[in-house]
């Protein structure tokens, strides 16, 4: 398989993951599906893990990976060596950017899941918004979820969305790491034969 072809597959996979991460982070700004003031939203949501880390920072490596296919095998303008090594080397740099972004989103999600959501713990007309859970104790004890009086279903809401962010950022992390290794081989090989993609098309 061509190094550029592998990179394109990774880029195609990263695009929908990036969109889903951004959407998940946006939904977290509406705890329990309701509109709340900013002080009632968990701090980890404001860290923009899904929007910045798995979103904006992931767009650049995804686009670069997609574009590598155009510079694969025969180089650019029919010249085998034209830009091949540099293109693959640059993909390593962008893969590192992706790893940093996905890693940031992953860490934010872990912290958010461990800390639990911010919610109103009073059932009366008074309100007291705080973090009622400690060190992820609510994850194994659903009875503790009753401590959050409002917004309704805030615990499963945050748990589901941050879990999705955790999984998707983890996948992004793996894909970018794969491209970093793939780009290293491409940069060292230089020509397409090293990647085994020109043997059947007559290119020497």
Coordinates of C-alpha atoms in Angstrom, one line a residue, residues 49-166:
X49 CA -11.4 19.8 24.5
X50 CA -13.7 18.7 21.7
X51 CA -13.8 22.0 19.9
X52 CA -10.1 23.0 20.1
X53 CA -8.2 19.8 20.8
X54 CA -10.1 17.2 18.7
X55 CA -11.6 19.8 16.5
X56 CA -9.6 22.8 15.3
X57 CA -6.2 21.3 15.9
X58 CA -7.3 18.0 14.1
X59 CA -8.4 19.8 10.9
X60 CA -4.9 20.6 9.9
X61 CA -3.4 17.0 10.0
X62 CA -6.6 15.6 8.5
X63 CA -6.3 17.9 5.4
X64 CA -2.6 17.3 5.1
X65 CA -3.0 13.5 5.3
X66 CA -5.7 13.8 2.6
X67 CA -3.4 15.8 0.3
X68 CA -0.5 13.4 0.6
X69 CA -2.1 11.0 -1.9
X70 CA -1.6 13.7 -4.7
X71 CA 2.2 13.6 -4.0
X72 CA 2.4 9.8 -3.8
X73 CA 4.3 7.3 -6.0
X74 CA 5.3 9.5 -9.0
X75 CA 5.9 12.7 -7.0
X76 CA 4.6 15.9 -8.4
X77 CA 4.6 16.8 -12.2
X78 CA 5.8 13.3 -13.0
X79 CA 9.1 13.7 -11.1
X80 CA 9.5 10.7 -8.7
X81 CA 11.6 12.5 -6.1
X82 CA 9.8 15.9 -6.3
X83 CA 8.6 16.7 -2.8
X84 CA 8.2 13.1 -1.7
X85 CA 10.5 13.1 1.3
X86 CA 9.5 16.6 2.4
X87 CA 5.8 15.9 2.1
X88 CA 6.1 12.8 4.2
X89 CA 8.3 14.6 6.7
X90 CA 5.8 17.4 7.0
X91 CA 3.0 14.9 7.7
X92 CA 5.0 13.8 10.8
X93 CA 4.9 17.4 12.1
X94 CA 1.2 17.7 11.5
X95 CA 0.7 14.2 13.0
X96 CA 2.4 15.5 16.2
X97 CA 0.0 18.5 16.2
X98 CA -2.9 16.0 16.0
X99 CA -1.5 13.9 18.8
X100 CA -1.2 17.0 21.0
X101 CA -4.8 18.1 20.2
X102 CA -6.3 14.6 20.7
X103 CA -4.2 14.1 23.8
X104 CA -5.5 17.4 25.2
X105 CA -9.1 16.4 24.5
X106 CA -8.5 12.9 26.0
X107 CA -7.1 14.3 29.3
X108 CA -9.9 16.9 29.6
X109 CA -12.5 14.1 29.1
X110 CA -10.8 11.9 31.8
X111 CA -10.8 14.8 34.3
X112 CA -14.4 15.6 33.5
X113 CA -15.5 12.0 33.9
X114 CA -13.7 11.6 37.2
X115 CA -15.0 14.9 38.6
X116 CA -18.5 14.6 37.5
X117 CA -20.9 17.3 36.4
X118 CA -21.7 20.6 38.1
X119 CA -25.4 20.6 39.2
X120 CA -28.0 22.0 41.5
X121 CA -28.1 19.9 44.7
X122 CA -31.1 21.6 46.3
X123 CA -34.6 20.5 45.4
X124 CA -36.2 23.6 47.0
X125 CA -36.5 27.0 45.4
X126 CA -33.0 27.8 46.6
X127 CA -30.1 26.7 44.4
X128 CA -26.6 25.6 45.2
X129 CA -24.6 24.6 42.1
X130 CA -21.5 22.6 42.9
X131 CA -19.7 19.3 42.1
X132 CA -21.3 16.7 44.4
X133 CA -19.2 13.8 43.3
X134 CA -15.6 12.8 44.3
X135 CA -13.0 10.8 42.3
X136 CA -15.5 9.2 40.0
X137 CA -17.5 7.6 42.8
X138 CA -20.8 8.2 40.9
X139 CA -19.6 6.0 38.0
X140 CA -20.3 2.8 39.9
X141 CA -23.1 4.0 42.1
X142 CA -26.1 5.3 40.2
X143 CA -27.9 6.1 43.4
X144 CA -25.6 9.0 43.8
X145 CA -27.0 10.6 40.7
X146 CA -30.1 11.6 42.7
X147 CA -27.9 14.2 44.4
X148 CA -28.2 16.3 41.3
X149 CA -31.7 17.8 41.3
X150 CA -31.3 19.9 38.2
X151 CA -30.8 20.1 35.3
X152 CA -32.7 16.9 34.6
X153 CA -30.6 14.0 33.4
X154 CA -27.4 16.1 33.7
X155 CA -25.3 13.1 34.9
X156 CA -26.1 10.7 32.0
X157 CA -25.9 13.7 29.6
X158 CA -22.3 14.6 30.7
X159 CA -21.3 11.0 31.1
X160 CA -22.4 10.0 27.6
X161 CA -20.9 13.0 25.8
X162 CA -17.6 13.0 27.7
X163 CA -17.3 9.3 27.2
X164 CA -17.8 9.8 23.4
X165 CA -15.1 12.5 23.4
X166 CA -12.8 10.2 25.3

